[in-house]
Amino acid sequence: EVQLVESGGGLVQPGGSLRLSCAASGFTFSSYEMNWVRQAPGKGLEWVSYISSSGSTIYYADSVKGRFTISRDNAKNSLYLQMNSLRAEDTAVYYCARGRSRDGYNYSDYWGQGTLVTVSS
Amino acid sequence: DIQMTQSPSSLSASVGDRVTITCRASQSISSYLNWYQQKPGKAPKLLIYAASSLQSGVPSRFSGSGSGTDFTLTISSLQPEDFATYYCQQSYSTHRFTFGPGTKVDIK
């Protein structure tokens, strides 16, 4: 059974840092692309970052570029999101999601349960 | 950047109703369009990818259509478990997959 379990969320002051983790199991983690997607309270979904299966290709949303860093450790079946210079508008539930590609079409077929990040003084 | 819009933003429907949700892209995205369902406090669930391909395990009452800039998600006969928020997502931009604002379907 595919499982994605996020951790590392919590309360942090503006300007602070936090590192999120996503532990993957039930599939060959090193073969899959991964994404981080967030959802502010009562709001819609916002794609945050993408990393290829090898970690060699990375993309960020403009809203987090230069402040967030995505990474992965395929030996540990884990995905990470290092978040620096946090702002109130980064407050959200952060989901990790497995990426799939079929005939050139990309989508996220499994999602974790999410971890809440609250940025407040 | 490609912008996604959805209409309506919310709708009220009864069990058994046929429900249609529309998604529009700011430029042509061919068939690079996914649909997700999200229930309160839960993670999103993939329903449709490539505009019209049903994800494994998703009931056949869900269907997707469209290409270019205009897409629809149709629920042929609304069931109690279908009350949720539905999001479209474009996958045309290389790994910068933006979502629509969502359509909330609730009970009439």
PDB file of C-alpha atoms in Angstrom:
ATOM      1  CA  GLU A   1       0.000   0.000   0.000  1.00  0.00           C
ATOM      2  CA  VAL A   2       1.353   3.403  -0.995  1.00  0.00           C
ATOM      3  CA  GLN A   3       1.800   5.681   2.011  1.00  0.00           C
ATOM      4  CA  LEU A   4       3.098   9.222   2.304  1.00  0.00           C
ATOM      5  CA  VAL A   5       3.461  10.639   5.800  1.00  0.00           C
ATOM      6  CA  GLU A   6       4.403  14.273   6.329  1.00  0.00           C
ATOM      7  CA  SER A   7       5.952  15.623   9.508  1.00  0.00           C
ATOM      8  CA  GLY A   8       7.768  18.675  10.791  1.00  0.00           C
ATOM      9  CA  GLY A   9       4.981  21.223  10.786  1.00  0.00           C
ATOM     10  CA  GLY A  10       4.325  23.560  13.680  1.00  0.00           C
ATOM     11  CA  LEU A  11       4.251  27.139  14.894  1.00  0.00           C
ATOM     12  CA  VAL A  12       7.109  29.378  13.795  1.00  0.00           C
ATOM     13  CA  GLN A  13       7.699  33.107  14.017  1.00  0.00           C
ATOM     14  CA  PRO A  14       7.889  35.284  10.901  1.00  0.00           C
ATOM     15  CA  GLY A  15      11.387  35.138   9.475  1.00  0.00           C
ATOM     16  CA  GLY A  16      11.972  31.724  10.985  1.00  0.00           C
ATOM     17  CA  SER A  17      12.737  28.367   9.405  1.00  0.00           C
ATOM     18  CA  LEU A  18      11.168  24.925   9.347  1.00  0.00           C
ATOM     19  CA  ARG A  19      11.999  21.648   7.634  1.00  0.00           C
ATOM     20  CA  LEU A  20       9.211  19.388   6.483  1.00  0.00           C
ATOM     21  CA  SER A  21       9.700  15.693   5.809  1.00  0.00           C
ATOM     22  CA  CYS A  22       7.646  13.179   3.863  1.00  0.00           C
ATOM     23  CA  ALA A  23       8.270   9.487   4.503  1.00  0.00           C
ATOM     24  CA  ALA A  24       7.300   7.250   1.606  1.00  0.00           C
ATOM     25  CA  SER A  25       6.522   3.548   1.673  1.00  0.00           C
ATOM     26  CA  GLY A  26       4.793   0.907  -0.411  1.00  0.00           C
ATOM     27  CA  PHE A  27       6.458   1.842  -3.703  1.00  0.00           C
ATOM     28  CA  THR A  28       9.908   2.319  -5.224  1.00  0.00           C
ATOM     29  CA  PHE A  29      10.447   5.902  -4.110  1.00  0.00           C
ATOM     30  CA  SER A  30      13.526   6.454  -6.278  1.00  0.00           C
ATOM     31  CA  SER A  31      11.465   5.880  -9.441  1.00  0.00           C
ATOM     32  CA  TYR A  32       8.952   8.655  -8.854  1.00  0.00           C
ATOM     33  CA  GLU A  33       8.814  12.408  -9.151  1.00  0.00           C
ATOM     34  CA  MET A  34       7.476  14.230  -6.105  1.00  0.00           C
ATOM     35  CA  ASN A  35       5.696  17.481  -5.390  1.00  0.00           C
ATOM     36  CA  TRP A  36       4.832  19.709  -2.466  1.00  0.00           C
ATOM     37  CA  VAL A  37       1.393  21.339  -2.564  1.00  0.00           C
ATOM     38  CA  ARG A  38      -0.012  23.637   0.103  1.00  0.00           C
ATOM     39  CA  GLN A  39      -3.431  24.870   1.167  1.00  0.00           C
ATOM     40  CA  ALA A  40      -3.942  27.977   3.273  1.00  0.00           C
ATOM     41  CA  PRO A  41      -6.805  27.762   5.787  1.00  0.00           C
ATOM     42  CA  GLY A  42     -10.114  27.904   3.943  1.00  0.00           C
ATOM     43  CA  LYS A  43      -8.380  28.423   0.597  1.00  0.00           C
ATOM     44  CA  GLY A  44      -7.588  26.409  -2.512  1.00  0.00           C
ATOM     45  CA  LEU A  45      -4.636  24.276  -3.503  1.00  0.00           C
ATOM     46  CA  GLU A  46      -1.315  25.862  -4.487  1.00  0.00           C
ATOM     47  CA  TRP A  47       1.503  23.896  -6.119  1.00  0.00           C
ATOM     48  CA  VAL A  48       4.772  24.735  -4.313  1.00  0.00           C
ATOM     49  CA  SER A  49       7.645  22.658  -5.683  1.00  0.00           C
ATOM     50  CA  TYR A  50       8.628  19.696  -7.867  1.00  0.00           C
ATOM     51  CA  ILE A  51      11.619  17.367  -7.816  1.00  0.00           C
ATOM     52  CA  SER A  52      12.505  14.693 -10.339  1.00  0.00           C
ATOM     53  CA  SER A  53      13.122  11.083  -9.343  1.00  0.00           C
ATOM     54  CA  SER A  54      16.885  11.560  -9.243  1.00  0.00           C
ATOM     55  CA  GLY A  55      16.709  15.018  -7.703  1.00  0.00           C
ATOM     56  CA  SER A  56      18.465  16.588 -10.668  1.00  0.00           C
ATOM     57  CA  THR A  57      15.510  18.708 -11.820  1.00  0.00           C
ATOM     58  CA  ILE A  58      13.726  21.073  -9.472  1.00  0.00           C
ATOM     59  CA  TYR A  59      11.064  23.743  -9.897  1.00  0.00           C
ATOM     60  CA  TYR A  60       9.488  26.232  -7.494  1.00  0.00           C
ATOM     61  CA  ALA A  61       6.445  28.451  -7.478  1.00  0.00           C
ATOM     62  CA  ASP A  62       7.380  32.119  -7.708  1.00  0.00           C
ATOM     63  CA  SER A  63       5.864  32.684  -4.270  1.00  0.00           C
ATOM     64  CA  VAL A  64       8.528  30.531  -2.577  1.00  0.00           C
ATOM     65  CA  LYS A  65      11.503  30.756  -4.936  1.00  0.00           C
ATOM     66  CA  GLY A  66      14.672  31.749  -3.105  1.00  0.00           C
ATOM     67  CA  ARG A  67      13.195  30.886   0.288  1.00  0.00           C
ATOM     68  CA  PHE A  68      12.239  27.196   0.033  1.00  0.00           C
ATOM     69  CA  THR A  69      14.445  24.269  -0.969  1.00  0.00           C
ATOM     70  CA  ILE A  70      13.128  20.872  -2.006  1.00  0.00           C
ATOM     71  CA  SER A  71      15.333  17.797  -1.708  1.00  0.00           C
ATOM     72  CA  ARG A  72      15.087  14.041  -1.427  1.00  0.00           C
ATOM     73  CA  ASP A  73      17.057  11.110  -0.038  1.00  0.00           C
ATOM     74  CA  ASN A  74      16.233   8.045  -2.113  1.00  0.00           C
ATOM     75  CA  ALA A  75      18.184   5.805   0.264  1.00  0.00           C
ATOM     76  CA  LYS A  76      15.878   6.894   3.079  1.00  0.00           C
ATOM     77  CA  ASN A  77      12.697   7.032   0.960  1.00  0.00           C
ATOM     78  CA  SER A  78      12.210  10.594   2.083  1.00  0.00           C
ATOM     79  CA  LEU A  79      11.274  13.960   0.616  1.00  0.00           C
ATOM     80  CA  TYR A  80      12.067  17.264   2.298  1.00  0.00           C
ATOM     81  CA  LEU A  81      11.102  20.919   2.137  1.00  0.00           C
ATOM     82  CA  GLN A  82      13.408  23.391   3.839  1.00  0.00           C
ATOM     83  CA  MET A  83      11.473  26.611   4.428  1.00  0.00           C
ATOM     84  CA  ASN A  84      13.377  29.776   5.332  1.00  0.00           C
ATOM     85  CA  SER A  85      12.354  33.417   5.777  1.00  0.00           C
ATOM     86  CA  LEU A  86       8.834  32.310   6.541  1.00  0.00           C
ATOM     87  CA  ARG A  87       5.970  34.764   6.168  1.00  0.00           C
ATOM     88  CA  ALA A  88       2.425  34.837   7.509  1.00  0.00           C
ATOM     89  CA  GLU A  89       1.172  33.983   4.017  1.00  0.00           C
ATOM     90  CA  ASP A  90       3.094  30.685   4.141  1.00  0.00           C
ATOM     91  CA  THR A  91       0.640  29.462   6.784  1.00  0.00           C
ATOM     92  CA  ALA A  92      -0.953  26.362   5.277  1.00  0.00           C
ATOM     93  CA  VAL A  93      -1.307  22.628   5.322  1.00  0.00           C
ATOM     94  CA  TYR A  94       1.568  21.217   3.288  1.00  0.00           C
ATOM     95  CA  TYR A  95       1.008  18.009   1.332  1.00  0.00           C
ATOM     96  CA  CYS A  96       3.550  15.821  -0.380  1.00  0.00           C
ATOM     97  CA  ALA A  97       2.229  14.135  -3.495  1.00  0.00           C
ATOM     98  CA  ARG A  98       3.611  11.424  -5.756  1.00  0.00           C
ATOM     99  CA  GLY A  99       3.987  12.413  -9.387  1.00  0.00           C
ATOM    100  CA  ARG A 100       3.077  10.137 -12.259  1.00  0.00           C
ATOM    101  CA  SER A 101       3.548  10.470 -15.984  1.00  0.00           C
ATOM    102  CA  ARG A 102       1.584   8.475 -18.538  1.00  0.00           C
ATOM    103  CA  ASP A 103       1.933   9.145 -22.250  1.00  0.00           C
ATOM    104  CA  GLY A 104       3.374  12.542 -21.393  1.00  0.00           C
ATOM    105  CA  TYR A 105       0.513  13.500 -19.081  1.00  0.00           C
ATOM    106  CA  ASN A 106       1.532  14.329 -15.530  1.00  0.00           C
ATOM    107  CA  TYR A 107      -0.579  14.094 -12.409  1.00  0.00           C
ATOM    108  CA  SER A 108      -0.347  13.356  -8.670  1.00  0.00           C
ATOM    109  CA  ASP A 109      -1.897  10.021  -7.813  1.00  0.00           C
ATOM    110  CA  TYR A 110      -1.127   9.675  -4.088  1.00  0.00           C
ATOM    111  CA  TRP A 111      -1.089  12.342  -1.415  1.00  0.00           C
ATOM    112  CA  GLY A 112      -0.063  12.431   2.214  1.00  0.00           C
ATOM    113  CA  GLN A 113      -2.405  13.590   4.972  1.00  0.00           C
ATOM    114  CA  GLY A 114      -0.636  16.933   5.262  1.00  0.00           C
ATOM    115  CA  THR A 115       1.215  18.819   7.984  1.00  0.00           C
ATOM    116  CA  LEU A 116       0.164  22.233   9.253  1.00  0.00           C
ATOM    117  CA  VAL A 117       2.619  25.127   9.242  1.00  0.00           C
ATOM    118  CA  THR A 118       1.576  28.247  11.139  1.00  0.00           C
ATOM    119  CA  VAL A 119       3.659  31.395  10.820  1.00  0.00           C
ATOM    120  CA  SER A 120       2.755  33.836  13.567  1.00  0.00           C
ATOM    121  CA  SER A 121       4.314  35.909  16.308  1.00  0.00           C
TER     122      SER A 121
ATOM    123  CA  ASP B   1       1.921  31.736 -16.255  1.00  0.00           C
ATOM    124  CA  ILE B   2      -1.194  29.772 -17.101  1.00  0.00           C
ATOM    125  CA  GLN B   3      -4.213  30.839 -15.073  1.00  0.00           C
ATOM    126  CA  MET B   4      -7.078  28.489 -14.345  1.00  0.00           C
ATOM    127  CA  THR B   5     -10.657  29.500 -13.585  1.00  0.00           C
ATOM    128  CA  GLN B   6     -13.620  27.368 -12.533  1.00  0.00           C
ATOM    129  CA  SER B   7     -17.349  27.907 -12.602  1.00  0.00           C
ATOM    130  CA  PRO B   8     -19.434  27.919 -10.645  1.00  0.00           C
ATOM    131  CA  SER B   9     -17.497  28.559  -7.445  1.00  0.00           C
ATOM    132  CA  SER B  10     -20.163  26.627  -5.595  1.00  0.00           C
ATOM    133  CA  LEU B  11     -23.371  24.788  -6.330  1.00  0.00           C
ATOM    134  CA  SER B  12     -26.136  23.058  -4.450  1.00  0.00           C
ATOM    135  CA  ALA B  13     -27.477  19.796  -5.787  1.00  0.00           C
ATOM    136  CA  SER B  14     -29.533  16.804  -4.739  1.00  0.00           C
ATOM    137  CA  VAL B  15     -28.651  13.137  -4.700  1.00  0.00           C
ATOM    138  CA  GLY B  16     -29.251  11.755  -8.167  1.00  0.00           C
ATOM    139  CA  ASP B  17     -28.674  15.065  -9.958  1.00  0.00           C
ATOM    140  CA  ARG B  18     -26.386  15.413 -12.949  1.00  0.00           C
ATOM    141  CA  VAL B  19     -23.659  17.918 -12.068  1.00  0.00           C
ATOM    142  CA  THR B  20     -21.316  19.723 -14.444  1.00  0.00           C
ATOM    143  CA  ILE B  21     -18.313  21.813 -13.424  1.00  0.00           C
ATOM    144  CA  THR B  22     -16.386  23.933 -15.895  1.00  0.00           C
ATOM    145  CA  CYS B  23     -12.675  24.755 -15.933  1.00  0.00           C
ATOM    146  CA  ARG B  24     -11.048  27.246 -18.272  1.00  0.00           C
ATOM    147  CA  ALA B  25      -7.359  27.839 -18.986  1.00  0.00           C
ATOM    148  CA  SER B  26      -5.889  31.218 -19.918  1.00  0.00           C
ATOM    149  CA  GLN B  27      -4.184  29.620 -22.932  1.00  0.00           C
ATOM    150  CA  SER B  28      -4.465  26.341 -24.779  1.00  0.00           C
ATOM    151  CA  ILE B  29      -3.281  23.407 -22.699  1.00  0.00           C
ATOM    152  CA  SER B  30      -4.313  20.645 -25.119  1.00  0.00           C
ATOM    153  CA  SER B  31      -5.541  17.809 -22.869  1.00  0.00           C
ATOM    154  CA  TYR B  32      -3.128  18.469 -19.997  1.00  0.00           C
ATOM    155  CA  LEU B  33      -5.860  18.781 -17.408  1.00  0.00           C
ATOM    156  CA  ASN B  34      -6.479  16.866 -14.177  1.00  0.00           C
ATOM    157  CA  TRP B  35      -9.416  16.846 -11.770  1.00  0.00           C
ATOM    158  CA  TYR B  36      -9.202  16.249  -8.009  1.00  0.00           C
ATOM    159  CA  GLN B  37     -11.814  15.822  -5.305  1.00  0.00           C
ATOM    160  CA  GLN B  38     -11.204  17.056  -1.772  1.00  0.00           C
ATOM    161  CA  LYS B  39     -13.343  16.464   1.285  1.00  0.00           C
ATOM    162  CA  PRO B  40     -13.011  18.616   4.421  1.00  0.00           C
ATOM    163  CA  GLY B  41      -9.882  17.819   6.415  1.00  0.00           C
ATOM    164  CA  LYS B  42      -8.697  15.290   3.852  1.00  0.00           C
ATOM    165  CA  ALA B  43      -6.056  15.195   1.144  1.00  0.00           C
ATOM    166  CA  PRO B  44      -7.072  15.685  -2.484  1.00  0.00           C
ATOM    167  CA  LYS B  45      -7.917  12.580  -4.494  1.00  0.00           C
ATOM    168  CA  LEU B  46      -7.185  12.209  -8.198  1.00  0.00           C
ATOM    169  CA  LEU B  47     -10.320  11.600 -10.288  1.00  0.00           C
ATOM    170  CA  ILE B  48      -9.399  12.325 -13.904  1.00  0.00           C
ATOM    171  CA  TYR B  49      -6.113  12.875 -15.729  1.00  0.00           C
ATOM    172  CA  ALA B  50      -5.364  13.857 -19.322  1.00  0.00           C
ATOM    173  CA  ALA B  51      -8.770  15.591 -19.420  1.00  0.00           C
ATOM    174  CA  SER B  52     -10.810  12.408 -19.802  1.00  0.00           C
ATOM    175  CA  SER B  53      -8.943   9.402 -18.405  1.00  0.00           C
ATOM    176  CA  LEU B  54     -10.558   7.947 -15.305  1.00  0.00           C
ATOM    177  CA  GLN B  55      -8.129   7.128 -12.503  1.00  0.00           C
ATOM    178  CA  SER B  56      -8.202   3.514 -11.374  1.00  0.00           C
ATOM    179  CA  GLY B  57     -10.818   2.888  -8.695  1.00  0.00           C
ATOM    180  CA  VAL B  58     -12.837   6.037  -9.408  1.00  0.00           C
ATOM    181  CA  PRO B  59     -16.546   5.375 -10.052  1.00  0.00           C
ATOM    182  CA  SER B  60     -17.678   5.599 -13.660  1.00  0.00           C
ATOM    183  CA  ARG B  61     -20.255   8.276 -12.805  1.00  0.00           C
ATOM    184  CA  PHE B  62     -17.327  10.698 -12.988  1.00  0.00           C
ATOM    185  CA  SER B  63     -16.254  11.772 -16.459  1.00  0.00           C
ATOM    186  CA  GLY B  64     -14.143  14.514 -17.957  1.00  0.00           C
ATOM    187  CA  SER B  65     -14.105  16.156 -21.353  1.00  0.00           C
ATOM    188  CA  GLY B  66     -12.619  19.045 -23.263  1.00  0.00           C
ATOM    189  CA  SER B  67      -9.379  20.194 -24.819  1.00  0.00           C
ATOM    190  CA  GLY B  68      -7.658  23.454 -25.576  1.00  0.00           C
ATOM    191  CA  THR B  69      -8.960  25.959 -23.049  1.00  0.00           C
ATOM    192  CA  ASP B  70     -12.364  24.605 -21.966  1.00  0.00           C
ATOM    193  CA  PHE B  71     -12.969  21.508 -19.863  1.00  0.00           C
ATOM    194  CA  THR B  72     -15.790  19.926 -17.921  1.00  0.00           C
ATOM    195  CA  LEU B  73     -16.135  17.460 -15.079  1.00  0.00           C
ATOM    196  CA  THR B  74     -19.478  15.683 -15.020  1.00  0.00           C
ATOM    197  CA  ILE B  75     -20.993  13.600 -12.248  1.00  0.00           C
ATOM    198  CA  SER B  76     -23.801  11.679 -13.919  1.00  0.00           C
ATOM    199  CA  SER B  77     -25.782  10.874 -10.764  1.00  0.00           C
ATOM    200  CA  LEU B  78     -24.630  12.629  -7.612  1.00  0.00           C
ATOM    201  CA  GLN B  79     -24.124  10.354  -4.615  1.00  0.00           C
ATOM    202  CA  PRO B  80     -23.943  11.348  -0.918  1.00  0.00           C
ATOM    203  CA  GLU B  81     -20.190  10.735  -0.864  1.00  0.00           C
ATOM    204  CA  ASP B  82     -19.650  13.155  -3.763  1.00  0.00           C
ATOM    205  CA  PHE B  83     -20.314  16.288  -1.736  1.00  0.00           C
ATOM    206  CA  ALA B  84     -16.871  17.859  -1.759  1.00  0.00           C
ATOM    207  CA  THR B  85     -14.737  20.512  -3.424  1.00  0.00           C
ATOM    208  CA  TYR B  86     -13.431  19.832  -6.911  1.00  0.00           C
ATOM    209  CA  TYR B  87     -10.244  21.304  -8.355  1.00  0.00           C
ATOM    210  CA  CYS B  88      -8.892  21.305 -11.881  1.00  0.00           C
ATOM    211  CA  GLN B  89      -5.126  21.413 -12.463  1.00  0.00           C
ATOM    212  CA  GLN B  90      -3.182  22.103 -15.621  1.00  0.00           C
ATOM    213  CA  SER B  91      -0.108  19.979 -16.327  1.00  0.00           C
ATOM    214  CA  TYR B  92       0.918  21.754 -19.536  1.00  0.00           C
ATOM    215  CA  SER B  93       3.559  24.039 -18.020  1.00  0.00           C
ATOM    216  CA  THR B  94       6.647  21.964 -17.354  1.00  0.00           C
ATOM    217  CA  HIS B  95       6.198  20.792 -13.768  1.00  0.00           C
ATOM    218  CA  ARG B  96       4.547  24.070 -12.688  1.00  0.00           C
ATOM    219  CA  PHE B  97       1.092  22.612 -12.317  1.00  0.00           C
ATOM    220  CA  THR B  98      -1.311  25.329 -11.230  1.00  0.00           C
ATOM    221  CA  PHE B  99      -4.753  24.609  -9.809  1.00  0.00           C
ATOM    222  CA  GLY B 100      -8.094  26.230 -10.369  1.00  0.00           C
ATOM    223  CA  PRO B 101      -9.809  27.955  -7.410  1.00  0.00           C
ATOM    224  CA  GLY B 102     -12.172  25.065  -6.751  1.00  0.00           C
ATOM    225  CA  THR B 103     -15.901  24.335  -6.955  1.00  0.00           C
ATOM    226  CA  LYS B 104     -17.727  23.362  -3.789  1.00  0.00           C
ATOM    227  CA  VAL B 105     -20.625  20.952  -4.252  1.00  0.00           C
ATOM    228  CA  ASP B 106     -23.013  20.835  -1.324  1.00  0.00           C
ATOM    229  CA  ILE B 107     -26.418  19.451  -0.504  1.00  0.00           C
ATOM    230  CA  LYS B 108     -29.504  21.320  -1.655  1.00  0.00           C
TER     231      LYS B 108
END
